Coordinates of C-alpha atoms in Angstrom, one line a residue:
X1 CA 44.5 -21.4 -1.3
X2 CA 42.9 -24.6 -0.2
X3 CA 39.6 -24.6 1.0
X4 CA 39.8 -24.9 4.6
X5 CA 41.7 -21.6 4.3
X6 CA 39.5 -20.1 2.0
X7 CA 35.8 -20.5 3.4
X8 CA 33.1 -20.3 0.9
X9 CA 29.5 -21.6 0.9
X10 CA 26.3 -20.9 -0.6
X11 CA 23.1 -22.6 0.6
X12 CA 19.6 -23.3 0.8
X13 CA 19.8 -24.0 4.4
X14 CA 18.0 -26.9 6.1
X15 CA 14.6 -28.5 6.0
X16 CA 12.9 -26.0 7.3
X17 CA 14.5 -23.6 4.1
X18 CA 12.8 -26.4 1.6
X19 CA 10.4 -24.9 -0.7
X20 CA 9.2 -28.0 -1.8
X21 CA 8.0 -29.0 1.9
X22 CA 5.4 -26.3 1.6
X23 CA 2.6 -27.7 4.0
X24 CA 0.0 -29.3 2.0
X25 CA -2.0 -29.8 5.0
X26 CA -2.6 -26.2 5.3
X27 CA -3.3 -26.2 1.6
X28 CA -5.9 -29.0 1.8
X29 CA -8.2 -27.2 4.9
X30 CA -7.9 -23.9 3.4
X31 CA -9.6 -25.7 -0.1
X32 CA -12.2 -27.2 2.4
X33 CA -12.9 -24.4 3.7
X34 CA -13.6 -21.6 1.1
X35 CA -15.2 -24.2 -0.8
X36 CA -17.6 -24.7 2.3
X37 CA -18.1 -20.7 2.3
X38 CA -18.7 -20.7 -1.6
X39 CA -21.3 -22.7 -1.3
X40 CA -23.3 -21.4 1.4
X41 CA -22.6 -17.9 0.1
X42 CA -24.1 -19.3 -3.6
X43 CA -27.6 -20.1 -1.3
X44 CA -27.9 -16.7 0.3
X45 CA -27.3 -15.2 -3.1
X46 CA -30.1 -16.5 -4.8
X47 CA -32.2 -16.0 -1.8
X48 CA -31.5 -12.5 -1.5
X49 CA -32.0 -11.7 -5.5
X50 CA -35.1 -13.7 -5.3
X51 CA -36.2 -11.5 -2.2
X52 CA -35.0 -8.6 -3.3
X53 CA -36.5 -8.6 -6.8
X54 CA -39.9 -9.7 -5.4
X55 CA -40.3 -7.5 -2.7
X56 CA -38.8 -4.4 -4.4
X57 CA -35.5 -3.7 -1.8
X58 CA -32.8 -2.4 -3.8
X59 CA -30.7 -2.6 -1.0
X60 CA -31.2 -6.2 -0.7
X61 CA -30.0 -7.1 -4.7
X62 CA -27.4 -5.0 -3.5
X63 CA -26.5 -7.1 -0.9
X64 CA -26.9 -10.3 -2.8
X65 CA -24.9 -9.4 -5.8
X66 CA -22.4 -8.8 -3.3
X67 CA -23.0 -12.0 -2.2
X68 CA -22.8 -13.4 -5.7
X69 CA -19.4 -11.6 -6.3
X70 CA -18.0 -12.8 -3.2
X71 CA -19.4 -16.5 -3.9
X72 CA -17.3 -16.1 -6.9
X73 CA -14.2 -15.2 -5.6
X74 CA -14.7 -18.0 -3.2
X75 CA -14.6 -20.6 -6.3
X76 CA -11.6 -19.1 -7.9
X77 CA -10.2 -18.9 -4.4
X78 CA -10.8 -22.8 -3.8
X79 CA -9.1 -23.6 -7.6
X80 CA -6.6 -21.7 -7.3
X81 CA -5.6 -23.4 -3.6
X82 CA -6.6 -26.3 -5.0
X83 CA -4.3 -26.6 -8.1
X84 CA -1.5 -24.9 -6.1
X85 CA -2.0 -28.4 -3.4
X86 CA -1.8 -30.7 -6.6
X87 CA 1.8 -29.2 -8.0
X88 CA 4.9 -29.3 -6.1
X89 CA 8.2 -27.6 -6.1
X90 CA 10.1 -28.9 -8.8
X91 CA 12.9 -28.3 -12.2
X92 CA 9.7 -27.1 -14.2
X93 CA 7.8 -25.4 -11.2
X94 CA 10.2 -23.7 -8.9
X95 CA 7.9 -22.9 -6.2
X96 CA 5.1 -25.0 -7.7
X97 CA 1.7 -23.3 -8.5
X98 CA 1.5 -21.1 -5.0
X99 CA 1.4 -17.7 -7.1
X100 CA -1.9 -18.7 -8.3
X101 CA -2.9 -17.5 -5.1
X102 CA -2.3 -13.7 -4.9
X103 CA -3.3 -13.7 -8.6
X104 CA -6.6 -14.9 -7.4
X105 CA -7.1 -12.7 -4.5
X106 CA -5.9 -9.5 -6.7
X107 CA -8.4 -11.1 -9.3
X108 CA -11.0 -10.7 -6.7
X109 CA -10.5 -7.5 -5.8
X110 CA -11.0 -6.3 -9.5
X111 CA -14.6 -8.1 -9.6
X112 CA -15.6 -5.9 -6.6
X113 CA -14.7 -2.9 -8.3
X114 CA -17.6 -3.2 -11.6
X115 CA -20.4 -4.2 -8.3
X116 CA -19.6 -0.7 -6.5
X117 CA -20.8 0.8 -10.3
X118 CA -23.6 -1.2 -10.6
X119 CA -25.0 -0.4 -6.4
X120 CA -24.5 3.4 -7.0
X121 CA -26.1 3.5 -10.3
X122 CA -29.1 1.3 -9.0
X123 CA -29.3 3.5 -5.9
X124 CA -29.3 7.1 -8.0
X125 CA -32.1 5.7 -9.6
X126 CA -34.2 4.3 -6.9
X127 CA -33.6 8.1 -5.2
X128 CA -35.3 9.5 -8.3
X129 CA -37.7 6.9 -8.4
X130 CA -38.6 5.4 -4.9
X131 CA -40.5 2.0 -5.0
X132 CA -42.9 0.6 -1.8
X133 CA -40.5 -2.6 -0.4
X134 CA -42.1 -5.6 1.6
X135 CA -40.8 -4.7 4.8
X136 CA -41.4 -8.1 6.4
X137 CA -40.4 -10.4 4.3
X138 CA -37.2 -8.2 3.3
X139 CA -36.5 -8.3 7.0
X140 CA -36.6 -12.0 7.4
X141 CA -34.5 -12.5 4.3
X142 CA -31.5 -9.9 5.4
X143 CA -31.6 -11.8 8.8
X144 CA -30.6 -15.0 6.9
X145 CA -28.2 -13.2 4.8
X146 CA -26.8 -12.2 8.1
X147 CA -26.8 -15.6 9.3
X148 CA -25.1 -17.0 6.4
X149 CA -22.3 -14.4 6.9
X150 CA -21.6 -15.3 10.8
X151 CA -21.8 -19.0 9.5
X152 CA -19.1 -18.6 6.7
X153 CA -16.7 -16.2 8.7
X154 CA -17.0 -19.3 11.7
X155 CA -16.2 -22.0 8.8
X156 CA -13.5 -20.0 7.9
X157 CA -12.1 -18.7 11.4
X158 CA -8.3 -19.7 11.9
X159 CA -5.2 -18.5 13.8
X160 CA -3.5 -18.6 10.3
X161 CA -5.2 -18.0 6.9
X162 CA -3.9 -18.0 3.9
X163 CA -4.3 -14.7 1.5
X164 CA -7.5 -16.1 -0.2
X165 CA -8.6 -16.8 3.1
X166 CA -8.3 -13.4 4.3
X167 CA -9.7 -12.1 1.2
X168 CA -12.9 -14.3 1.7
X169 CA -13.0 -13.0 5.3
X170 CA -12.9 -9.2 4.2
X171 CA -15.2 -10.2 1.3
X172 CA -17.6 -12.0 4.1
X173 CA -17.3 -8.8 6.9
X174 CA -18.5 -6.1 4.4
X175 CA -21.2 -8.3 3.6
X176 CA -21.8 -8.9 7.1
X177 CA -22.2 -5.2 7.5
X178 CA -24.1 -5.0 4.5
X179 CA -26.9 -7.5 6.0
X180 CA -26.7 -5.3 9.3
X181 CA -27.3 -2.0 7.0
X182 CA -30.1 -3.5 5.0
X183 CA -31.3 -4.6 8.3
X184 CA -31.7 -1.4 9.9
X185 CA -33.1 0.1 6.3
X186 CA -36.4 -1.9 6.6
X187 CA -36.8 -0.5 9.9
X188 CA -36.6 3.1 9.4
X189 CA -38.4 2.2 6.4
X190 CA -40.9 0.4 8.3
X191 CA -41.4 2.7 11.1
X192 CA -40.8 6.0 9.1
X193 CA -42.2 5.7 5.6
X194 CA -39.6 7.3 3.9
X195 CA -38.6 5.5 1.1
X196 CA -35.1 6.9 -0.1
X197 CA -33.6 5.3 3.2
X198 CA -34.0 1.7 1.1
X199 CA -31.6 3.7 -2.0
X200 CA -29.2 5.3 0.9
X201 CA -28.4 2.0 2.3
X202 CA -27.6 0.5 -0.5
X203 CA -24.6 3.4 -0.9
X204 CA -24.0 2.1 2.3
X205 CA -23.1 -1.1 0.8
X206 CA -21.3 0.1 -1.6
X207 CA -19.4 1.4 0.4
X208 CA -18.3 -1.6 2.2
X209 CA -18.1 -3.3 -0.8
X210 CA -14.8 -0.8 -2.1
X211 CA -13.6 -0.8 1.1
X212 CA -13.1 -4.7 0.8
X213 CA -12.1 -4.4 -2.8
X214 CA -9.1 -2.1 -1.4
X215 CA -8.2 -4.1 1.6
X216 CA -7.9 -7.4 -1.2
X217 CA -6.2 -5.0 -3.6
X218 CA -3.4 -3.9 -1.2
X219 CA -2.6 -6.9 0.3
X220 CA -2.5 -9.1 -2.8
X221 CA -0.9 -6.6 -4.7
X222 CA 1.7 -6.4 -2.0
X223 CA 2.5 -10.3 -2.4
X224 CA 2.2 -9.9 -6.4
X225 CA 4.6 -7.4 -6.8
X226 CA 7.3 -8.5 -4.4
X227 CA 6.6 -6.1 -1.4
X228 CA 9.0 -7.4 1.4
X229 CA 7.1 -9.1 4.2
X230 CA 9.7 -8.3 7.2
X231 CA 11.1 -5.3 8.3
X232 CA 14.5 -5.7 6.5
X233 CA 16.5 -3.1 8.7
X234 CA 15.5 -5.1 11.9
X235 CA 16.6 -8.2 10.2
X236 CA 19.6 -7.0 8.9
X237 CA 20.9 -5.5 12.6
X238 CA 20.4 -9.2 13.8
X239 CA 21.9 -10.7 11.1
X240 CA 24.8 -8.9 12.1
X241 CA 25.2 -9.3 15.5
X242 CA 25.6 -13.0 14.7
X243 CA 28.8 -13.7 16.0
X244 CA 31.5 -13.9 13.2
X245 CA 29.4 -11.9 10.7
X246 CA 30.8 -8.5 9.7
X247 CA 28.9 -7.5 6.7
X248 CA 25.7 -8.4 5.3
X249 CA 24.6 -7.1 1.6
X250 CA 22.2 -7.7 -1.3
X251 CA 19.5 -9.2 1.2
X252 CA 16.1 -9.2 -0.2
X253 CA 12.9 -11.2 0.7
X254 CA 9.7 -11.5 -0.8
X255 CA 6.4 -13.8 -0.9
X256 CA 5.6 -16.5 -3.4
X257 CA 2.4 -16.8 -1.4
X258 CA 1.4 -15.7 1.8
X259 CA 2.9 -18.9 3.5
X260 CA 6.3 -18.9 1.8
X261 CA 8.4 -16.2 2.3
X262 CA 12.1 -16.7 0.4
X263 CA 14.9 -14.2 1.1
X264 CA 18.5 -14.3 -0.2
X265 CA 21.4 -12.4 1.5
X266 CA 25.2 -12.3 0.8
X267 CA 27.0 -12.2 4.5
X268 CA 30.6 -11.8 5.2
X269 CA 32.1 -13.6 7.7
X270 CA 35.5 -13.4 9.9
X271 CA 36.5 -16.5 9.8
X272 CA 39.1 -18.9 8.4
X273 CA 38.3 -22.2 8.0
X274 CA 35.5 -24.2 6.2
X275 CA 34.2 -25.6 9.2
X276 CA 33.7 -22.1 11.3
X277 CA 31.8 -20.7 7.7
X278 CA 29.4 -23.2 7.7
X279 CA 28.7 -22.6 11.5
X280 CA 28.4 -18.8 10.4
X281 CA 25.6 -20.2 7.9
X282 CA 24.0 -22.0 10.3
X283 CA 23.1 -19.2 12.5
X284 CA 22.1 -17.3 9.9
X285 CA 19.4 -19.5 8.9
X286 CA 18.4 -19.2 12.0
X287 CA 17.9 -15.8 12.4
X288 CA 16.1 -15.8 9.0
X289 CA 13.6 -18.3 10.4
X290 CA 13.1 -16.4 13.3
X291 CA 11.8 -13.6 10.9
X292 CA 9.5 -15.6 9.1
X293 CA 11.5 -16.4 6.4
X294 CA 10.6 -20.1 4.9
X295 CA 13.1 -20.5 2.1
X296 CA 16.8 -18.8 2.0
X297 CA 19.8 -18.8 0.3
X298 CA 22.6 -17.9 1.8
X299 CA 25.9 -16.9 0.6
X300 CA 28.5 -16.7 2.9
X301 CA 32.1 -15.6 2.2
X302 CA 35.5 -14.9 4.4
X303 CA 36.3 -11.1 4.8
X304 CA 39.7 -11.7 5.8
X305 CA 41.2 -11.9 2.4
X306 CA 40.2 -8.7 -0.4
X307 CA 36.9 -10.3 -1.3
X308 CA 34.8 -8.2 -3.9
X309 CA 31.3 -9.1 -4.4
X310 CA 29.9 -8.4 -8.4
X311 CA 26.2 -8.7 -8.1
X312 CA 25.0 -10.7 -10.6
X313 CA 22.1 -9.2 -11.3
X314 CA 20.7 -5.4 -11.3
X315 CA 19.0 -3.5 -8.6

């Protein structure tokens, strides 16, 4: 049966379906930017060690080796959306380097893990064995760790950020909340006398500190091992109401990275000719693109004649 007769077509779609066209734009400011918010974030570090080992705060090394972690995870954030920018799409690279990025961010997560040991044991034993702090001068210091915070979550403030990017500004709210905590420690310290609060904020920072490790761990993880980004049910009722499809199967989407989403689906169509299939296709993409889907492949096959379909591949 001739072609015209016998409709079918599989595709990558249009432009906007391109892989390779992955903006490098977006790649390029969000390198800028967590390289901006490493650095700062390497300052405040040593300014908060240096403070807190000098004026005896535990909660404020707390703080800045959270700082330090998060410093860190801003560097192998910047590389990894740096190298990602530098290779593109290709036979050898399929979606370039762009997984480097949840690798990093899950990466991340695990460094926050070991700090939460090291604050808790530190704080069991400054409760057994309270020290006088420097109220004033640990004061001023936790305001400037604060400061540096508010500064790196405005440098990296966007309507769309990339997973690292996220994972910086979770990374950069718990320590946020751990300036605020250290903050309020020297006062009740100051104003009270009792030397244990200094040991109980610093739980308090630990706190925030897993909280951000599983927030990073979740999300990443969910890009890493193929979680599906859109609510599949929703996209498979408007796949079929496309007029002319009458069956769609095997659909699947996933992330390479947080800004490429890829999904492939196998749609039947009733139509008969070539021209009225690749119509069909058309509006498919469509709807996929609606649904955030950046790159698709689309296979799309006539129902009128006693089509079976033998995945390829195991579920």
């Amino acid at each position: 049966m001739a072609d015209s007769e016998s409709p079918e077509i599989q595709a990558g779609g249009g432009p906007d379906a391109d892989a390779g066209e992955h903006d490098h734009d977006t790649t390029g400011s969000s390198s800028r930017k967590l390289a901006a918010v490493a650095a700062i974030n390497l300052v405040g570090f040593v300014v908060e060690l240096a403070g807190g080992l000098a004026f005896g705060s535990v909660a404020l090394v707390s703080d800045a080796v959270h700082m330090l972690f998060d410093a860190l995870a801003y560097v192998m954030a910047f590389a990894a959306a740096a190298v990602a920018e530098r290779v593109d799409a290709g036979d050898e690279w399929t979606y370039g380097l762009h997984r480097i990025e949840p690798l990093a961010a899950f990466l991340n997560g695990l460094f926050l893990l070991p700090m939460v040991g090291y604050i808790l044991w530190e704080s069991y034993r400054r409760f057994l064995d309270p020290v006088a702090i420097g109220t004033g001068p640990t004061l001023a210091i936790a305001v400037g760790g604060l400061v540096v915070n508010v500064g790196s979550v405005l440098v990296l403030e966007g309507k769309e950020m990339s997973l690292n990017e996220r994972g910086a500004l979770y990374h950069l709210l718990g320590d946020a909340g751990g300036s605020v905590v250290v903050i309020v420690s020297v006062l009740a310290v100051e104003f009270t006398g009792v030397r244990a609060v200094d040991p109980g904020a610093a739980l308090v920072v630990g706190g925030l500190v897993a909280w951000s490790a599983v927030r990073v761990l979740r999300e990443s993880g969910a890009v890493f091992f193929l979680k599906t980004p859109v609510d599949t049910d929703g996209l498979r009722d408007a796949l079929l109401a496309v007029e002319g499809v009458s069956g769609v199967t095997d659909l699947h989407a996933w992330q390479v990275c947080s800004q490429l989403t890829v999904a492939t689906v196998h749609v039947e169509a009733s139509v008969e000719t070539l021209a009225a299939a690749e119509d069909v296709n058309a509006r498919v993409h469509a709807v996929l693109a609606d649904h955030g889907v950046d790159h698709a492949t689309v296979e799309c096959c006539s129902t009128y004649e006693n089509r079976t379909h033998v995945a390829a591949h195991g579920h």
